[in-house]
XYZ file of C-alpha atoms in Angstrom:
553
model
C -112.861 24.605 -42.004
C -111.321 27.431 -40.252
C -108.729 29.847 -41.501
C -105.277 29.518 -39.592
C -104.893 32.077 -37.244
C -101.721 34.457 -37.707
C -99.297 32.272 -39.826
C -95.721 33.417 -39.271
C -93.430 34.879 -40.873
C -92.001 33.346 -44.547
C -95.219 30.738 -44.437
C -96.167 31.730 -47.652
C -93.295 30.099 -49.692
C -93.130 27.123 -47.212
C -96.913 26.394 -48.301
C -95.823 26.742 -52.011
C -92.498 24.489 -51.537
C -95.251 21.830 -49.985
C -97.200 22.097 -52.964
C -94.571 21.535 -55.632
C -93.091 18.444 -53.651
C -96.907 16.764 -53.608
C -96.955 17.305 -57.351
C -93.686 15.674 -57.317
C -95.441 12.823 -55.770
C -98.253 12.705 -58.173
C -95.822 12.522 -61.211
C -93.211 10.077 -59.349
C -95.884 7.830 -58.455
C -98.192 7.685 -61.408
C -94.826 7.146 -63.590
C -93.856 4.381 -61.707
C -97.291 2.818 -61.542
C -97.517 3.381 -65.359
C -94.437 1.431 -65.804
C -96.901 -1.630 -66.252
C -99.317 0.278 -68.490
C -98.696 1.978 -72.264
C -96.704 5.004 -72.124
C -99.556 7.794 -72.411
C -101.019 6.127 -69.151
C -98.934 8.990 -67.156
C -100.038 12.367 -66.633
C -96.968 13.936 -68.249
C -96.879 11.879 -71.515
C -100.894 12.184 -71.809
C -100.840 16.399 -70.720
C -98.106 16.729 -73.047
C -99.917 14.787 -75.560
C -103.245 16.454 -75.291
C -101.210 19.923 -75.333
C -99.738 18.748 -78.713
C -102.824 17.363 -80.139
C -104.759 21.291 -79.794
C -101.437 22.824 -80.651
C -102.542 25.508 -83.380
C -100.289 25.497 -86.371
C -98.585 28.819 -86.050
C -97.499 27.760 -82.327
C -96.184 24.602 -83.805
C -94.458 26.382 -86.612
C -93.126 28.769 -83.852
C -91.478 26.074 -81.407
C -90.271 24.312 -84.588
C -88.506 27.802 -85.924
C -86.990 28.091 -82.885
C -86.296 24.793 -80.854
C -85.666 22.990 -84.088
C -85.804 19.257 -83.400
C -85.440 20.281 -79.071
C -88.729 21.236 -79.823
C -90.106 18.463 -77.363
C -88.136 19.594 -74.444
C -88.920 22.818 -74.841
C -92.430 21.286 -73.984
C -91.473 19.364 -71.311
C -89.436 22.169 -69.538
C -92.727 24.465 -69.785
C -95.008 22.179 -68.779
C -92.447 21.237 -65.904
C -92.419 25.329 -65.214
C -95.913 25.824 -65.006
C -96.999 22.522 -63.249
C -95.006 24.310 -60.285
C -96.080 27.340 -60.447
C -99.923 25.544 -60.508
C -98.694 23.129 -57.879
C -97.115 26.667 -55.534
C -100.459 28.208 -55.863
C -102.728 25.001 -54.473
C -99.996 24.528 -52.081
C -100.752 28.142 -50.659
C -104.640 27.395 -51.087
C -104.178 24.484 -48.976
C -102.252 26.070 -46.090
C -104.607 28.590 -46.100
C -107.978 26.337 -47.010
C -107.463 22.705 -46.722
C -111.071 21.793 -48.295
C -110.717 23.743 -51.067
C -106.569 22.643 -51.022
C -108.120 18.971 -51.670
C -110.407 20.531 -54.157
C -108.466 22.015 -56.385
C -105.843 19.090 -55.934
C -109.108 16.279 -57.251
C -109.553 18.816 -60.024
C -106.289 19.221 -61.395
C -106.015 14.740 -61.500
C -109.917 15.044 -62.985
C -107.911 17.008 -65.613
C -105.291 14.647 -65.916
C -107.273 11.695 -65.975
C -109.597 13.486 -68.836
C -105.496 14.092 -70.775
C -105.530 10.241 -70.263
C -108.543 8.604 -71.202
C -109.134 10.475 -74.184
C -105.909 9.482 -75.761
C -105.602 6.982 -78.880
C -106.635 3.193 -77.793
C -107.001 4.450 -73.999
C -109.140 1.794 -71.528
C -110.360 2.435 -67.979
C -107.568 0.695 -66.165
C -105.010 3.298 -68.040
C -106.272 6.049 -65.393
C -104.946 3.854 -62.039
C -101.719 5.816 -62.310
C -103.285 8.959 -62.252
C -105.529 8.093 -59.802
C -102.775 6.333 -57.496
C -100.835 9.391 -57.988
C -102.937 11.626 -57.094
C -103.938 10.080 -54.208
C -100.419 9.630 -53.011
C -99.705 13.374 -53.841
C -102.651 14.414 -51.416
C -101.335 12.458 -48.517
C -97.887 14.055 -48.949
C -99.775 17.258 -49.422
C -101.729 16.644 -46.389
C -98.836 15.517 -44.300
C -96.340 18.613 -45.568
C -98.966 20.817 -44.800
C -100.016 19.519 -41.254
C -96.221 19.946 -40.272
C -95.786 23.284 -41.471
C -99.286 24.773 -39.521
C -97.439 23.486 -36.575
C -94.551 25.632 -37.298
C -95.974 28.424 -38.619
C -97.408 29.575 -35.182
C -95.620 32.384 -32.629
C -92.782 32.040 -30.635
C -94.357 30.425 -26.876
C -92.867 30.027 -23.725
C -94.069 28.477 -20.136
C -95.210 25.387 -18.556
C -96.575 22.633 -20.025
C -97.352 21.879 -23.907
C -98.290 18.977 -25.993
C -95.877 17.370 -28.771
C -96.297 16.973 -33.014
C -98.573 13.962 -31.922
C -100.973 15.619 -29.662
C -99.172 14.334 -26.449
C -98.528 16.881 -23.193
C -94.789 17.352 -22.466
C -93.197 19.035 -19.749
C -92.559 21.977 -17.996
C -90.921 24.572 -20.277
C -92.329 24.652 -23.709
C -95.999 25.223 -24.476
C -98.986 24.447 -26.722
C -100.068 27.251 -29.070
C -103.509 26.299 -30.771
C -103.239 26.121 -34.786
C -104.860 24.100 -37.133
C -103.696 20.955 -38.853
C -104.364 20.082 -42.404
C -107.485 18.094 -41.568
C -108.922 21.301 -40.118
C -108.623 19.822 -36.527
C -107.173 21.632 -33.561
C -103.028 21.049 -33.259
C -100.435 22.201 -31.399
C -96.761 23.381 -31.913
C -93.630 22.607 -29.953
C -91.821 25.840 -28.736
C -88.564 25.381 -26.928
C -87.787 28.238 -24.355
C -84.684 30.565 -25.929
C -85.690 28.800 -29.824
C -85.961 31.100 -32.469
C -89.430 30.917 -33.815
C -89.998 27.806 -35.560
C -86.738 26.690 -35.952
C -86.683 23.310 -34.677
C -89.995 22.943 -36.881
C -89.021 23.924 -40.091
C -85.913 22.251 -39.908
C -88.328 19.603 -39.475
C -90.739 20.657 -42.394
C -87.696 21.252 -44.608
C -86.836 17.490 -43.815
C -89.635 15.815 -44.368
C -90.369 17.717 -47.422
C -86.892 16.777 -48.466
C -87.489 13.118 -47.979
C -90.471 13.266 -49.719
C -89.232 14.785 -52.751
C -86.445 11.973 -53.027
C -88.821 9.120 -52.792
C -91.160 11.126 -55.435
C -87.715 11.200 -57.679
C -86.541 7.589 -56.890
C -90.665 6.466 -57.801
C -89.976 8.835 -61.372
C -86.500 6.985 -61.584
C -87.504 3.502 -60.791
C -90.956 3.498 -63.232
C -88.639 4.592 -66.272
C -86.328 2.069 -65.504
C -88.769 -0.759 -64.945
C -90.875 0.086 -67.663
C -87.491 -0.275 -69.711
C -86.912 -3.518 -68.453
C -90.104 -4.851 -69.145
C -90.316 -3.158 -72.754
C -86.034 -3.124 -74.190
C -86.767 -2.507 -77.756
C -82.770 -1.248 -77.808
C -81.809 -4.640 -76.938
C -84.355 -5.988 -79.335
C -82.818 -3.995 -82.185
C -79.574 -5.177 -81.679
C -80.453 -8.719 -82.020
C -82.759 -8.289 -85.170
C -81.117 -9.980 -88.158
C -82.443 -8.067 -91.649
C -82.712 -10.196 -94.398
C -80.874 -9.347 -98.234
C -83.307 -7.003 -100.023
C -84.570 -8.946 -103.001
C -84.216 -5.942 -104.218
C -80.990 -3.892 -103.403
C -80.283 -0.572 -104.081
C -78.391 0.858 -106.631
C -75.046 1.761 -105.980
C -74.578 5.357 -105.332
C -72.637 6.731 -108.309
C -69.530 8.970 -107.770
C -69.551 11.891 -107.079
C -72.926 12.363 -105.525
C -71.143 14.294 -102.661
C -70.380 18.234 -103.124
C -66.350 19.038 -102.868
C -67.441 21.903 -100.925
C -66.270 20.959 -96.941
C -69.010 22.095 -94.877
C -71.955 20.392 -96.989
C -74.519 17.559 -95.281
C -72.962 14.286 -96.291
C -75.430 13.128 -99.314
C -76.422 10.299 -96.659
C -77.599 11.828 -93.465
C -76.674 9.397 -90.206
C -79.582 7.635 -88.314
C -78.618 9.894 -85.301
C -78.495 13.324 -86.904
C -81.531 12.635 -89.101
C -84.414 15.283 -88.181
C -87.329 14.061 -86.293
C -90.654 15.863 -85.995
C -93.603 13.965 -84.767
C -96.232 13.997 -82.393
C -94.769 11.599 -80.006
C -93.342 12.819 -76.705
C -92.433 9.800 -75.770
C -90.679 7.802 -78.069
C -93.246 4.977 -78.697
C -91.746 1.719 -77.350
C -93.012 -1.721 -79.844
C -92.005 -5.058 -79.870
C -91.668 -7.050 -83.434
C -93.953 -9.161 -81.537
C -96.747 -6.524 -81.048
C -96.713 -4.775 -83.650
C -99.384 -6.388 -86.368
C -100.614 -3.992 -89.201
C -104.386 -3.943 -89.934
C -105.160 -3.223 -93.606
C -109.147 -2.685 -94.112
C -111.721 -0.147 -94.884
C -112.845 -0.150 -98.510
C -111.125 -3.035 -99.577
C -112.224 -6.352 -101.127
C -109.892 -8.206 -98.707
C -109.301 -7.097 -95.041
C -106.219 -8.762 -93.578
C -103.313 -8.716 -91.161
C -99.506 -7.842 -91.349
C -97.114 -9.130 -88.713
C -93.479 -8.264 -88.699
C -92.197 -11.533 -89.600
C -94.488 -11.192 -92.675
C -92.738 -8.740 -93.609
C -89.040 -9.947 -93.094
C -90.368 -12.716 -95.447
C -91.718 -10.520 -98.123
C -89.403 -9.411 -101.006
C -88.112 -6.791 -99.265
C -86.665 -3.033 -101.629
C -84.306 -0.959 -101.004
C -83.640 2.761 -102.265
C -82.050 6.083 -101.689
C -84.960 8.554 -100.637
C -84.850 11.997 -99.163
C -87.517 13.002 -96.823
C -88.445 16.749 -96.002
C -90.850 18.107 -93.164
C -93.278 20.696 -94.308
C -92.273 22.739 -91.256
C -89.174 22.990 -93.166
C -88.821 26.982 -93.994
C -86.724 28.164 -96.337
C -83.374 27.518 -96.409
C -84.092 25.347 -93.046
C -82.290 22.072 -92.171
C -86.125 19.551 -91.803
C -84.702 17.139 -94.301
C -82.397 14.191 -94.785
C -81.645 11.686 -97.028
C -81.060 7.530 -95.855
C -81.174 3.755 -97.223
C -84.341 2.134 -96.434
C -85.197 -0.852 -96.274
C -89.248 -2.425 -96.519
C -91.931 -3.546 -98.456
C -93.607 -1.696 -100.951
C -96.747 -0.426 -100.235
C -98.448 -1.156 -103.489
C -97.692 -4.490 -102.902
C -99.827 -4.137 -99.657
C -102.979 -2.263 -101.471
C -102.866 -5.273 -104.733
C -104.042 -7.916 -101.698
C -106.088 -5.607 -100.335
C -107.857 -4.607 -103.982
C -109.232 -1.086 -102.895
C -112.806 -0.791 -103.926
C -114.126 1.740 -106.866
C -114.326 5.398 -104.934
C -111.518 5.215 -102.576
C -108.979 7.805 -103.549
C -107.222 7.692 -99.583
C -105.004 5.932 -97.415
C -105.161 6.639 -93.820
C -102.804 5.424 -91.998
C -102.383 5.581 -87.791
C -99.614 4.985 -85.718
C -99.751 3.388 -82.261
C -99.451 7.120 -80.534
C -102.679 8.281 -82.272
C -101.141 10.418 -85.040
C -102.586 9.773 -88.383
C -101.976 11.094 -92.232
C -103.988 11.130 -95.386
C -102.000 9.517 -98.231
C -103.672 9.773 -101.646
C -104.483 6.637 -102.857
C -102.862 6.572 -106.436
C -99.651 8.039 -105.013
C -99.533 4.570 -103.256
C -100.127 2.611 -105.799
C -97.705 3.857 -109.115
C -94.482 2.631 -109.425
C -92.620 4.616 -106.996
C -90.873 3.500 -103.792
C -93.678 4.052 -101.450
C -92.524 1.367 -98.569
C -93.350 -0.161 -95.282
C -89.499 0.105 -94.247
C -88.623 -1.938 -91.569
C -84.581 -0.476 -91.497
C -82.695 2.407 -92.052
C -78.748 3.145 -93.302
C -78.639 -0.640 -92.735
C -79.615 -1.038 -89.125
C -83.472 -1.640 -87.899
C -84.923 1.795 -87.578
C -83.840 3.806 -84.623
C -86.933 3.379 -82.004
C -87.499 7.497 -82.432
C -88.008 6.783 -86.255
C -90.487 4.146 -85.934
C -89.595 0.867 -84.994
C -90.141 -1.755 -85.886
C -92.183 -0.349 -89.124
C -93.047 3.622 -90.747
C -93.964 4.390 -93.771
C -91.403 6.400 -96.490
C -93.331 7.751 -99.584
C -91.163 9.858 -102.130
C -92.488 13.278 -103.129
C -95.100 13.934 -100.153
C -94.306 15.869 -97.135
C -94.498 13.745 -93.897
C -97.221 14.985 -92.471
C -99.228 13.514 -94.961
C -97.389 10.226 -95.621
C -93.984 9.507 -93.359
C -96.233 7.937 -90.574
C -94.138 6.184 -87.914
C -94.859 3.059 -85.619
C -97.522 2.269 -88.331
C -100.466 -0.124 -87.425
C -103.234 0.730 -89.291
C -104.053 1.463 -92.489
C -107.598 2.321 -93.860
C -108.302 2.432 -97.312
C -111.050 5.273 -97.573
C -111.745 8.868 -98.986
C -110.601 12.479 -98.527
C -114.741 13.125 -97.909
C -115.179 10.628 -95.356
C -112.086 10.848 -93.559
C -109.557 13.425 -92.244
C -106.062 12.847 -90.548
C -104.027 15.013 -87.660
C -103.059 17.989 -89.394
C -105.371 18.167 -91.648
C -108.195 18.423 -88.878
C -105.666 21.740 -87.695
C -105.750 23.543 -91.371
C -103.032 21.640 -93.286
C -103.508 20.909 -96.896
C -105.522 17.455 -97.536
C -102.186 16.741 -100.203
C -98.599 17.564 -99.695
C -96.236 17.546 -102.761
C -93.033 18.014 -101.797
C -92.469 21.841 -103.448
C -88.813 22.295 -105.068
C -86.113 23.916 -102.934
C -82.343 24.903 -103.251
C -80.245 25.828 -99.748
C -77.372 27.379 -99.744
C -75.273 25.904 -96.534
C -71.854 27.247 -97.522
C -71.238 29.984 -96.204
C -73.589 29.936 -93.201
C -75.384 33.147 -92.842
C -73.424 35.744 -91.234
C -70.299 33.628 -91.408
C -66.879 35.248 -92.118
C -64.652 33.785 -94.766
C -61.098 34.333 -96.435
C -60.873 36.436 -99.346
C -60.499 35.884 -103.169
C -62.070 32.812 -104.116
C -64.952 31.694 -102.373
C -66.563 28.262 -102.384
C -70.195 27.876 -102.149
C -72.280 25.125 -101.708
C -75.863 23.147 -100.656
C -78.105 21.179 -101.964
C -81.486 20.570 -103.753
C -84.409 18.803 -103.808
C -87.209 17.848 -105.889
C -88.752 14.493 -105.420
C -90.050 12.727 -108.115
C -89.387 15.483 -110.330
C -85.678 15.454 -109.972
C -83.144 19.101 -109.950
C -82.070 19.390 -113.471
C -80.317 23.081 -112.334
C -79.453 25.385 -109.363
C -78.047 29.014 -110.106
C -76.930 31.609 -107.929
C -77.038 35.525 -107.973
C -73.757 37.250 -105.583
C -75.210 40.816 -104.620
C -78.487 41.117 -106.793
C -75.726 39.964 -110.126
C -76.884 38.193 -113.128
C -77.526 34.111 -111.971
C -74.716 32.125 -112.876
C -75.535 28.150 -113.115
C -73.597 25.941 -110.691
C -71.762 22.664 -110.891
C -74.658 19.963 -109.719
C -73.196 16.702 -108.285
C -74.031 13.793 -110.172
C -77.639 12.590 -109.488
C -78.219 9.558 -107.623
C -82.371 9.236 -108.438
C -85.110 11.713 -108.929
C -86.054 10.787 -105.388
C -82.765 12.365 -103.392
C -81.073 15.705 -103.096
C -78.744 16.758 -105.683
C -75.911 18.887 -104.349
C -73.963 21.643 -106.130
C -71.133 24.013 -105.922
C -69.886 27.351 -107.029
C -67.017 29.411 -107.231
C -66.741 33.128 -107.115
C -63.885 35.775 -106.543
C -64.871 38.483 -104.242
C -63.982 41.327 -101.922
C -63.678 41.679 -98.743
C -67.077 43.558 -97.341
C -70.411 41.958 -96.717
C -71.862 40.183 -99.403
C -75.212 38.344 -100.620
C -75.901 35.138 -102.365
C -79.369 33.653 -104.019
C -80.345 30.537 -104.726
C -82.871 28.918 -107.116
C -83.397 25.446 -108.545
C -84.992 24.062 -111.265
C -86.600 20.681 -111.865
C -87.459 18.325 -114.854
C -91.247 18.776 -114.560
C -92.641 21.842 -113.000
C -89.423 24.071 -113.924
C -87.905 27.026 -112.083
C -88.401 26.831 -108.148
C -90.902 29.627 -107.821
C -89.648 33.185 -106.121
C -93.210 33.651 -104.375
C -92.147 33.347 -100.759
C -94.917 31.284 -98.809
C -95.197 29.991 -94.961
C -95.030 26.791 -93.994
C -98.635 26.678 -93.294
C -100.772 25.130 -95.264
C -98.612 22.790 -97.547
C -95.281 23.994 -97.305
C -92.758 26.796 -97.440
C -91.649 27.974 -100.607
C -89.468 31.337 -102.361
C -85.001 32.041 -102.889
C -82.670 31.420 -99.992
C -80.902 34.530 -99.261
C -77.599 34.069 -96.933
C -75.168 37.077 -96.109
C -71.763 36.722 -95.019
C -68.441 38.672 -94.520
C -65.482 38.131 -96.939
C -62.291 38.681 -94.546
């Protein structure tokens, strides 16, 4: 394969354009091939995945601290930015080199496939789309790059010439040897009195134009077909809960702070946080989803859904809390759930003498390490199957995830639950704990201030302040706050609804105007005063007082 000879002016960027369109291909294709396959059959979803999966914790705490919950498409926006750049470069490569172009093109879907087949429950036939697609991309690739050797050759003028296709034409425009993207000889139309190239890139910009439409409508019509073969919104809205058989207790009065500005004491199904593992929002059917309990275990069985709706179903009040959640942050919420406790589960299983784990997978792949006993006392450790009274939100684990007071999620909140394996902490290991995480999470005791906001401004005199507290399973018993390093003053708690939600507080203090300080600590029935030692999130959860400054007006 020869170089091409003398490629004209602004080439360079043409070559990259060509290159970022093909990838557009690959994606648009593979996604709508994958459309009949699991979602992590794509390259995106299983490159995305992978990138996730060897994510080290201080990069996760990082896109967490400052994406929040966007913290997904943040990832999706940089692997979109440097899939073009990638995609620029081989395009150049292949102007300039076809073979090693192609090369570099079978690499980068070897890669892809690799993202693919290596993900949770992946089979052969889950790498057509990445195979499809990258075939399709290097035909696009092939033919975006043929056109554009054709117009990147001089200016000619004279008698006779040959057309795109090879053919002679007449008198008045004239063949100029190149090289097309197969390496063979081609020629390049030239009109006499044309600026160089014009009537070729207009062409090149056209075709490359058309192509990157159908590579959006093939993107486009694979997420919608895969949605009509796979509506779990639809579903949801037709899914009749049963009563509880247990209900829960009606939340007392006053449960809510009186400051305005505090989290409502139930959080909504749409504002609730969500940190997970799953770019793509796993989609199950009631009718797939089937739970296996085994492992060590005197009985091995199986759960479907509608054993569960049949089951005497509990419902409770539980806060959950993220151990990404740093201090003072906003990784928590409190709902209703609704589902089936999970001691229930582990009586018909009978675990075996020497198991002191439960690890449980979801569909994606992600997995925690629940101790054993924690499942098993008397607390509301459930299979919920709803949430605030609805069937849980598809990004929350439908149709089934598991809530466990007092444990941080990574090692118990496991969504789209099918599997649960009753083992031990020497035999087995779970996601995060494989990436440095502690084996156990307690949930550690924390008070927020979230009235004021830091570096809010406020009216002067008498200032309301306001948050909340947690303590799971231990329950907040007192909160205090210091104003500008004073003595700590106790607050007014809300009443409590159970040791397994928030409690929320408020204050009152007069103060000047100027910039002022306020601490907060809590204190719970078991352990005591929230410790002052300020820890990172890594490895089982932040801990140390919330300081937040503001401006009195």
């Amino acid at each position: 394969m020869s170089n091409l000879p003398s490629p004209g002016r602004g080439a360079t960027p043409l070559a990259a354009l060509a290159g970022i369109v093909a990838a557009g291909v690959v994606l648009g294709v593979a996604e709508l091939v994958g459309a009949f396959f699991r979602a992590s059959a794509t390259p995106v979803i299983a490159m995305g995945s992978t990138f996730i999966d060897f994510t080290p914790p201080w990069l996760k705490d990082f896109a967490i601290a400052t994406f929040g919950t966007n913290d997904k498409t943040a990832l999706l926006v940089g692997m979109g930015i440097t899939i073009a750049l990638l995609a620029a470069v081989l395009g150049i490569v292949a102007f300039r080199r076809w073979a090693l172009g192609v090369a570099g093109v079978l690499f980068m879907g070897a890669v892809i496939l690799a993202c693919v087949l290596t993900r949770a429950g992946a089979s052969l036939p889950d790498g057509l789309p990445t195979v499809v697609g990258t075939a399709a991309g290097l035909l696009a690739l092939r033919g975006l790059i043929g056109r554009l050797r054709r117009t990147a050759v001089g200016p000619a003028a004279g008698s006779a010439g040959t057309d795109d296709a090879g053919a002679r034409t007449g008198a008045g425009i004239r063949e100029v040897a190149g090289t097309d993207a197969a390496g063979s000889g081609a020629t390049a139309l030239r009109t006499p009195g044309a600026p160089a190239g014009t009537t070729s890139r207009r062409r090149f910009f056209a075709a490359a134009g058309v192509t990157a439409v159908v590579a959006a409508a093939a993107a486009g019509g694979g997420r919608l077909l895969a949605q009509a073969r796979n509506d779990v919104a639809a579903l949801r809205e037709g899914l009749r809960l049963p009563a509880p058989a247990s209900p829960a207790p009606a939340l007392p009065a006053g449960v809510q702070s009186p400051v305005a500005g505090v989290t409502p004491f139930v959080t909504p199904n749409d504002d609730f946080y969500r940190i997970d593992t799953a770019l793509r929002v796993p989609q199950l059917t009631t009718d797939d989803w089937v739970l296996r309990v085994h492992g060590m275990v005197e009985e091995e069985f199986e759960l479907s859904f509608q054993d569960l709706l049949d089951a005497d179903l509990v419902e409770r009040h539980i806060t959950l809390t993220c151990v990404s959640n740093p201090v003072g942050g906003y990784l928590a919420g409190t709902a209703k759930w609704l589902g089936y406790p999970l001691r229930e589960v582990l009586a018909r299983a009978r675990p075996l003498d020497g198991a002191d784990m439960v690890l449980s997978t979801s569909s994606d792949g992600f997995s925690a390490s629940t101790p054993l006993p924690v499942l098993q006392d008397d607390r509301d450790a459930l299979l919920a199957v709803a949430m605030n009274d609805e069937p849980l939100p598809a990004e929350h684990g439908f149709p089934v995830r598991m809530v466990v007071p007092g444990l941080y999620g990574y090692v118990s909140a496991t969504k789209w639950v099918v599997d649960l394996e009753v083992t031990r902490f020497a035999d087995r290991t779970a996601y995060w704990t494989d990436r440095g995480w502690a084996e156990k999470g307690p949930i550690k005791t924390m008070a927020r201030v979230e009235v004021p906001q830091s570096f809010a401004r406020v009216d002067g005199g008498t200032v309301m302040l306001g948050g909340v507290a947690w303590s799971q399973q231990r329950g907040i018993t007192a909160v205090e706050v210091s104003v500008d390093g004073g003595a700590w003053e106790p607050v007014t708690l809300a009443t409590e609804a159970s040791v397994d939600t928030w409690r929320q507080w408020s204050h009152e203090v007069a103060l000047e105007p100027g910039l002022h300080t306020v601490r907060a600590r809590a204190t719970d029935a078991v352990d005591g005063l929230q410790t002052e030692e300020r820890a990172d999130t890594v490895p089982d959860g932040a801990s140390g007082w919330q300081s937040v400054q503001f401006t009195v007006a």
